Tab-separated table of N, CA and C and ligand atoms in Angstrom:
chain	number	residue	atom	x	y	z
A	1	UNK	N	71.139	16.625	-20.609
A	1	UNK	CA	70.118	16.555	-19.567
A	1	UNK	C	69.828	15.101	-19.205
A	2	UNK	N	69.659	14.272	-20.241
A	2	UNK	CA	69.242	12.896	-19.967
A	2	UNK	C	70.320	12.105	-19.230
A	3	UNK	N	71.589	12.513	-19.363
A	3	UNK	CA	72.653	11.831	-18.620
A	3	UNK	C	72.457	11.968	-17.116
A	4	UNK	N	71.747	13.015	-16.694
A	4	UNK	CA	71.558	13.255	-15.268
A	4	UNK	C	70.155	12.880	-14.808
A	5	UNK	N	69.439	12.137	-15.625
A	5	UNK	CA	68.076	11.749	-15.297
A	5	UNK	C	68.030	10.397	-14.614
A	6	UNK	N	67.016	10.221	-13.776
A	6	UNK	CA	66.714	8.874	-13.290
A	6	UNK	C	66.172	8.046	-14.443
A	7	UNK	N	65.269	8.655	-15.196
A	7	UNK	CA	64.710	7.973	-16.369
A	7	UNK	C	63.977	9.000	-17.211
A	8	UNK	N	63.601	8.598	-18.382
A	8	UNK	CA	62.649	9.354	-19.168
A	8	UNK	C	61.670	8.364	-19.759
A	9	UNK	N	60.472	8.830	-19.979
A	9	UNK	CA	59.390	7.951	-20.435
A	9	UNK	C	58.763	8.582	-21.657
A	10	UNK	N	58.507	7.779	-22.670
A	10	UNK	CA	57.917	8.286	-23.903
A	10	UNK	C	56.645	7.504	-24.245
A	11	UNK	N	55.830	8.102	-25.100
A	11	UNK	CA	54.680	7.403	-25.667
A	11	UNK	C	54.744	7.594	-27.178
A	12	UNK	N	54.372	6.562	-27.901
A	12	UNK	CA	54.514	6.571	-29.359
A	12	UNK	C	53.236	6.076	-30.024
A	13	UNK	N	52.998	6.577	-31.219
A	13	UNK	CA	52.126	5.858	-32.123
A	13	UNK	C	53.006	4.854	-32.845
A	14	UNK	N	52.466	4.215	-33.836
A	14	UNK	CA	53.287	3.281	-34.612
A	14	UNK	C	54.460	3.997	-35.278
A	15	UNK	N	54.261	5.307	-35.556
A	15	UNK	CA	55.230	5.996	-36.393
A	15	UNK	C	55.986	7.126	-35.701
A	16	UNK	N	55.436	7.687	-34.628
A	16	UNK	CA	56.081	8.888	-34.095
A	16	UNK	C	55.974	9.003	-32.589
A	17	UNK	N	56.924	9.782	-32.067
A	17	UNK	CA	56.939	10.109	-30.645
A	17	UNK	C	55.841	11.126	-30.360
A	18	UNK	N	54.974	10.869	-29.395
A	18	UNK	CA	53.885	11.819	-29.126
A	18	UNK	C	53.911	12.366	-27.702
A	19	UNK	N	54.683	11.768	-26.803
A	19	UNK	CA	54.717	12.285	-25.433
A	19	UNK	C	56.043	11.932	-24.783
A	20	UNK	N	56.436	12.789	-23.819
A	20	UNK	CA	57.750	12.653	-23.184
A	20	UNK	C	57.680	13.180	-21.770
A	21	UNK	N	58.428	12.559	-20.869
A	21	UNK	CA	58.664	13.137	-19.549
A	21	UNK	C	60.073	12.770	-19.114
A	22	UNK	N	60.705	13.709	-18.416
A	22	UNK	CA	62.042	13.502	-17.875
A	22	UNK	C	61.925	13.465	-16.354
A	23	UNK	N	62.592	12.509	-15.716
A	23	UNK	CA	62.566	12.425	-14.253
A	23	UNK	C	63.977	12.675	-13.728
A	24	UNK	N	64.157	13.817	-13.076
A	24	UNK	CA	65.437	14.132	-12.429
A	24	UNK	C	65.410	13.612	-10.995
A	25	UNK	N	66.588	13.376	-10.427
A	25	UNK	CA	66.655	12.713	-9.119
A	25	UNK	C	67.816	13.273	-8.323
A	26	UNK	N	67.597	13.458	-7.019
A	26	UNK	CA	68.671	13.972	-6.161
A	26	UNK	C	69.588	12.866	-5.645
A	27	UNK	N	69.322	11.641	-6.030
A	27	UNK	CA	70.123	10.517	-5.544
A	27	UNK	C	69.619	9.973	-4.235
A	28	UNK	N	68.596	10.618	-3.674
A	28	UNK	CA	68.057	10.188	-2.388
A	28	UNK	C	66.563	9.984	-2.448
A	29	UNK	N	65.842	10.759	-1.660
A	29	UNK	CA	64.402	10.546	-1.505
A	29	UNK	C	63.545	11.320	-2.491
A	30	UNK	N	64.154	12.259	-3.242
A	30	UNK	CA	63.352	13.194	-4.040
A	30	UNK	C	63.614	13.046	-5.537
A	31	UNK	N	62.527	12.980	-6.293
A	31	UNK	CA	62.615	13.015	-7.760
A	31	UNK	C	61.726	14.142	-8.268
A	32	UNK	N	62.016	14.583	-9.470
A	32	UNK	CA	61.368	15.775	-10.018
A	32	UNK	C	60.939	15.504	-11.451
A	33	UNK	N	59.646	15.666	-11.707
A	33	UNK	CA	59.149	15.513	-13.077
A	33	UNK	C	59.406	16.805	-13.834
A	34	UNK	N	60.002	16.664	-15.009
A	34	UNK	CA	60.334	17.827	-15.835
A	34	UNK	C	59.885	17.579	-17.270
A	35	UNK	N	59.529	18.680	-17.933
A	35	UNK	CA	59.320	18.659	-19.387
A	35	UNK	C	58.201	17.728	-19.842
A	36	UNK	N	57.179	17.574	-19.021
A	36	UNK	CA	56.016	16.789	-19.456
A	36	UNK	C	55.462	17.419	-20.731
A	37	UNK	N	55.432	16.663	-21.788
A	37	UNK	CA	55.005	17.231	-23.076
A	37	UNK	C	54.251	16.192	-23.897
A	38	UNK	N	53.121	16.623	-24.454
A	38	UNK	CA	52.388	15.821	-25.434
A	38	UNK	C	52.317	16.631	-26.729
A	39	UNK	N	52.552	15.978	-27.819
A	39	UNK	CA	52.453	16.645	-29.135
A	39	UNK	C	51.093	17.337	-29.233
A	40	UNK	N	51.064	18.577	-29.710
A	40	UNK	CA	49.800	19.320	-29.755
A	40	UNK	C	48.651	18.580	-30.447
A	41	UNK	N	48.955	17.791	-31.448
A	41	UNK	CA	47.892	17.078	-32.166
A	41	UNK	C	47.277	15.945	-31.347
A	42	UNK	N	47.918	15.602	-30.213
A	42	UNK	CA	47.459	14.435	-29.455
A	42	UNK	C	46.987	14.785	-28.052
A	43	UNK	N	46.840	16.072	-27.761
A	43	UNK	CA	46.439	16.479	-26.407
A	43	UNK	C	44.957	16.213	-26.145
A	44	UNK	N	44.610	16.142	-24.871
A	44	UNK	CA	43.249	15.913	-24.369
A	44	UNK	C	42.671	14.591	-24.878
A	45	UNK	N	43.553	13.614	-24.958
A	45	UNK	CA	43.119	12.258	-25.317
A	45	UNK	C	43.565	11.253	-24.256
A	46	UNK	N	43.952	11.771	-23.083
A	46	UNK	CA	44.373	10.880	-22.007
A	46	UNK	C	45.778	10.334	-22.158
A	47	UNK	N	46.575	10.936	-23.058
A	47	UNK	CA	47.932	10.422	-23.281
A	47	UNK	C	48.910	10.953	-22.233
A	48	UNK	N	48.770	12.209	-21.844
A	48	UNK	CA	49.757	12.831	-20.949
A	48	UNK	C	49.878	12.141	-19.602
A	49	UNK	N	48.808	11.566	-19.134
A	49	UNK	CA	48.865	10.893	-17.833
A	49	UNK	C	49.763	9.652	-17.878
A	50	UNK	N	49.939	9.080	-19.039
A	50	UNK	CA	50.663	7.800	-19.104
A	50	UNK	C	52.162	7.949	-18.840
A	51	UNK	N	52.871	8.877	-19.494
A	51	UNK	CA	54.288	9.024	-19.127
A	51	UNK	C	54.471	9.490	-17.687
A	52	UNK	N	53.533	10.299	-17.169
A	52	UNK	CA	53.625	10.689	-15.754
A	52	UNK	C	53.527	9.433	-14.881
A	53	UNK	N	52.530	8.598	-15.154
A	53	UNK	CA	52.376	7.368	-14.375
A	53	UNK	C	53.596	6.463	-14.519
A	54	UNK	N	54.160	6.415	-15.709
A	54	UNK	CA	55.350	5.595	-15.927
A	54	UNK	C	56.538	6.109	-15.129
A	55	UNK	N	56.722	7.432	-15.106
A	55	UNK	CA	57.815	8.011	-14.321
A	55	UNK	C	57.613	7.768	-12.832
A	56	UNK	N	56.390	7.920	-12.360
A	56	UNK	CA	56.099	7.675	-10.946
A	56	UNK	C	56.360	6.198	-10.604
A	57	UNK	N	56.005	5.324	-11.510
A	57	UNK	CA	56.222	3.888	-11.255
A	57	UNK	C	57.722	3.581	-11.091
A	58	UNK	N	58.548	4.179	-11.937
A	58	UNK	CA	59.992	3.979	-11.813
A	58	UNK	C	60.481	4.510	-10.467
A	59	UNK	N	59.981	5.681	-10.070
A	59	UNK	CA	60.373	6.246	-8.770
A	59	UNK	C	60.002	5.299	-7.634
A	60	UNK	N	58.813	4.742	-7.703
A	60	UNK	CA	58.362	3.810	-6.651
A	60	UNK	C	59.279	2.581	-6.615
A	61	UNK	N	59.600	2.072	-7.788
A	61	UNK	CA	60.460	0.884	-7.857
A	61	UNK	C	61.859	1.162	-7.309
A	62	UNK	N	62.305	2.416	-7.420
A	62	UNK	CA	63.637	2.776	-6.924
A	62	UNK	C	63.622	3.197	-5.458
A	63	UNK	N	62.459	3.135	-4.823
A	63	UNK	CA	62.381	3.448	-3.402
A	63	UNK	C	62.375	4.927	-3.079
A	64	UNK	N	62.097	5.741	-4.072
A	64	UNK	CA	62.033	7.195	-3.859
A	64	UNK	C	60.764	7.528	-3.075
A	65	UNK	N	60.873	8.488	-2.157
A	65	UNK	CA	59.749	8.808	-1.270
A	65	UNK	C	58.845	9.892	-1.846
A	66	UNK	N	59.472	10.918	-2.430
A	66	UNK	CA	58.706	12.085	-2.864
A	66	UNK	C	58.937	12.364	-4.349
A	67	UNK	N	57.843	12.579	-5.066
A	67	UNK	CA	57.924	12.990	-6.472
A	67	UNK	C	57.350	14.399	-6.569
A	68	UNK	N	58.153	15.323	-7.042
A	68	UNK	CA	57.768	16.737	-7.135
A	68	UNK	C	57.422	17.101	-8.586
A	69	UNK	N	56.550	18.066	-8.713
A	69	UNK	CA	56.329	18.660	-10.030
A	69	UNK	C	55.883	20.113	-9.841
A	70	UNK	N	56.328	20.976	-10.710
A	70	UNK	CA	55.862	22.361	-10.757
A	70	UNK	C	55.049	22.535	-12.028
A	71	UNK	N	54.085	23.430	-11.968
A	71	UNK	CA	53.341	23.714	-13.197
A	71	UNK	C	52.685	25.076	-13.104
A	72	UNK	N	52.245	25.555	-14.244
A	72	UNK	CA	51.464	26.783	-14.274
A	72	UNK	C	50.075	26.483	-13.694
A	73	UNK	N	49.384	27.500	-13.149
A	73	UNK	CA	48.086	27.252	-12.522
A	73	UNK	C	47.091	26.535	-13.438
A	74	UNK	N	47.158	26.786	-14.737
A	74	UNK	CA	46.206	26.170	-15.671
A	74	UNK	C	46.325	24.646	-15.701
A	75	UNK	N	47.498	24.127	-15.307
A	75	UNK	CA	47.694	22.676	-15.389
A	75	UNK	C	47.571	21.970	-14.041
A	76	UNK	N	47.141	22.715	-13.017
A	76	UNK	CA	46.978	22.069	-11.711
A	76	UNK	C	45.963	20.930	-11.782
A	77	UNK	N	44.930	21.127	-12.570
A	77	UNK	CA	43.921	20.066	-12.673
A	77	UNK	C	44.539	18.804	-13.274
A	78	UNK	N	45.401	18.977	-14.270
A	78	UNK	CA	46.054	17.821	-14.884
A	78	UNK	C	46.831	17.031	-13.838
A	79	UNK	N	47.671	17.703	-13.075
A	79	UNK	CA	48.504	16.977	-12.103
A	79	UNK	C	47.686	16.493	-10.903
A	80	UNK	N	46.723	17.282	-10.462
A	80	UNK	CA	45.987	16.891	-9.247
A	80	UNK	C	44.916	15.857	-9.551
A	81	UNK	N	44.033	16.174	-10.488
A	81	UNK	CA	42.900	15.276	-10.722
A	81	UNK	C	43.308	14.070	-11.566
A	82	UNK	N	44.056	14.335	-12.632
A	82	UNK	CA	44.348	13.240	-13.562
A	82	UNK	C	45.565	12.421	-13.131
A	83	UNK	N	46.503	13.030	-12.386
A	83	UNK	CA	47.740	12.314	-12.040
A	83	UNK	C	47.892	12.083	-10.536
A	84	UNK	N	46.929	12.534	-9.728
A	84	UNK	CA	46.873	12.238	-8.288
A	84	UNK	C	47.933	12.942	-7.446
A	85	UNK	N	48.529	14.011	-7.957
A	85	UNK	CA	49.427	14.807	-7.119
A	85	UNK	C	48.593	15.668	-6.185
A	86	UNK	N	49.118	15.930	-4.991
A	86	UNK	CA	48.421	16.832	-4.090
A	86	UNK	C	49.191	18.140	-3.985
A	87	UNK	N	48.495	19.210	-3.638
A	87	UNK	CA	49.180	20.503	-3.580
A	87	UNK	C	50.183	20.549	-2.434
A	88	UNK	N	51.245	21.327	-2.617
A	88	UNK	CA	52.211	21.541	-1.537
A	88	UNK	C	52.779	22.944	-1.666
A	89	UNK	N	53.311	23.437	-0.573
A	89	UNK	CA	53.982	24.736	-0.626
A	89	UNK	C	55.295	24.560	-1.381
A	90	UNK	N	55.645	25.527	-2.203
A	90	UNK	CA	56.890	25.448	-2.963
A	90	UNK	C	57.368	26.859	-3.269
A	91	UNK	N	58.582	26.977	-3.698
A	91	UNK	CA	59.114	28.288	-4.057
A	91	UNK	C	59.955	28.183	-5.308
A	92	UNK	N	60.147	29.325	-5.947
A	92	UNK	CA	60.993	29.353	-7.140
A	92	UNK	C	61.708	30.699	-7.177
A	93	UNK	N	62.924	30.710	-7.653
A	93	UNK	CA	63.739	31.921	-7.728
A	93	UNK	C	64.255	32.071	-9.140
A	94	UNK	N	63.916	33.167	-9.786
A	94	UNK	CA	64.371	33.389	-11.166
A	94	UNK	C	65.739	34.075	-11.123
A	95	UNK	N	66.737	33.502	-11.775
A	95	UNK	CA	68.103	34.019	-11.709
A	95	UNK	C	68.501	34.835	-12.932
A	96	UNK	N	67.773	34.738	-14.004
A	96	UNK	CA	68.144	35.551	-15.169
A	96	UNK	C	66.930	35.781	-16.043
K	101	COA	C1	50.070	19.289	-19.983
K	101	COA	C2	49.997	18.219	-21.056
K	101	COA	C3	51.234	17.310	-20.941
K	101	COA	C4	48.718	17.388	-20.834
K	101	COA	O1	48.727	16.283	-21.736
K	101	COA	P1	47.345	15.685	-22.311
K	101	COA	O2	47.662	14.415	-22.993
K	101	COA	O3	46.654	16.717	-23.116
K	101	COA	O4	46.521	15.437	-20.973
K	101	COA	P2	45.373	14.346	-20.747
K	101	COA	O5	44.557	14.187	-21.973
K	101	COA	O6	46.002	13.116	-20.178
K	101	COA	O7	44.509	15.115	-19.656
K	101	COA	C5	43.914	14.455	-18.570
K	101	COA	C6	43.123	15.490	-17.792
K	101	COA	O8	44.001	16.512	-17.297
K	101	COA	C7	43.331	17.796	-17.366
K	101	COA	N1	44.002	18.658	-18.361
K	101	COA	C8	44.852	18.284	-19.340
K	101	COA	N2	45.290	19.357	-20.028
K	101	COA	C9	44.703	20.431	-19.467
K	101	COA	C10	44.755	21.822	-19.733
K	101	COA	N3	45.505	22.333	-20.720
K	101	COA	N4	44.014	22.657	-18.959
K	101	COA	C11	43.234	22.163	-17.969
K	101	COA	N5	43.141	20.837	-17.665
K	101	COA	C12	43.869	19.990	-18.404
K	101	COA	C13	41.896	17.502	-17.786
K	101	COA	O9	41.169	17.246	-16.597
K	101	COA	C14	42.071	16.231	-18.584
K	101	COA	O10	40.895	15.460	-18.639
K	101	COA	P3	39.758	15.794	-19.750
K	101	COA	O11	40.474	15.944	-21.075
K	101	COA	O12	38.870	14.598	-19.670
K	101	COA	O13	39.121	17.075	-19.307
K	101	COA	C15	49.927	18.849	-22.474
K	101	COA	O14	48.846	19.770	-22.508
K	101	COA	C16	51.185	19.582	-22.905
K	101	COA	O15	52.102	18.970	-23.460
K	101	COA	N6	51.246	20.909	-22.690
K	101	COA	C17	52.362	21.721	-23.148
K	101	COA	C18	53.598	21.496	-22.323
K	101	COA	C19	53.386	21.828	-20.868
K	101	COA	O16	52.886	22.889	-20.495
K	101	COA	N7	53.793	20.869	-20.010
K	101	COA	C20	53.671	20.995	-18.569
K	101	COA	C21	55.009	21.160	-17.929
K	101	COA	S1	54.792	21.262	-16.156
């Protein structure tokens, strides 16, 4: 997966990995945040916003126009309020 990524961003304590995000890219104007994850012991401490911000910063530096993310309804507040994403129409098709 990471071979096909624009970048991935991590957050660490002194001893361990606590957060991760993967940024996929179409090679043009669109990038996609995937697999945003914070270790369960470290959630709701403001850590998750940091790898998201780091991934967005890389996209901006690379001249990408649009950064997409999908999430379950429960996490809309995380992406909208804490990470400044705005809602958009989107679709998904389950193949298996
Ligand atoms: C989603 C996730 C990355 C958030 O990371 P986090 O470090 O806990 O988030 P933050 O502490 O930076 O949250 C910032 C704000 O986002 C919102 N938020 C975060 N998690 C939320 C949740 N589970 N439900 C509702 N709002 C949430 C809150 O407004 C929060 O501020 P507050 O704690 O002051 O209320 C983390 O819960 C996670 O790893 N979840 C499991 C994996 C997953 O579902 N990833 C999403 C893939 S799209």
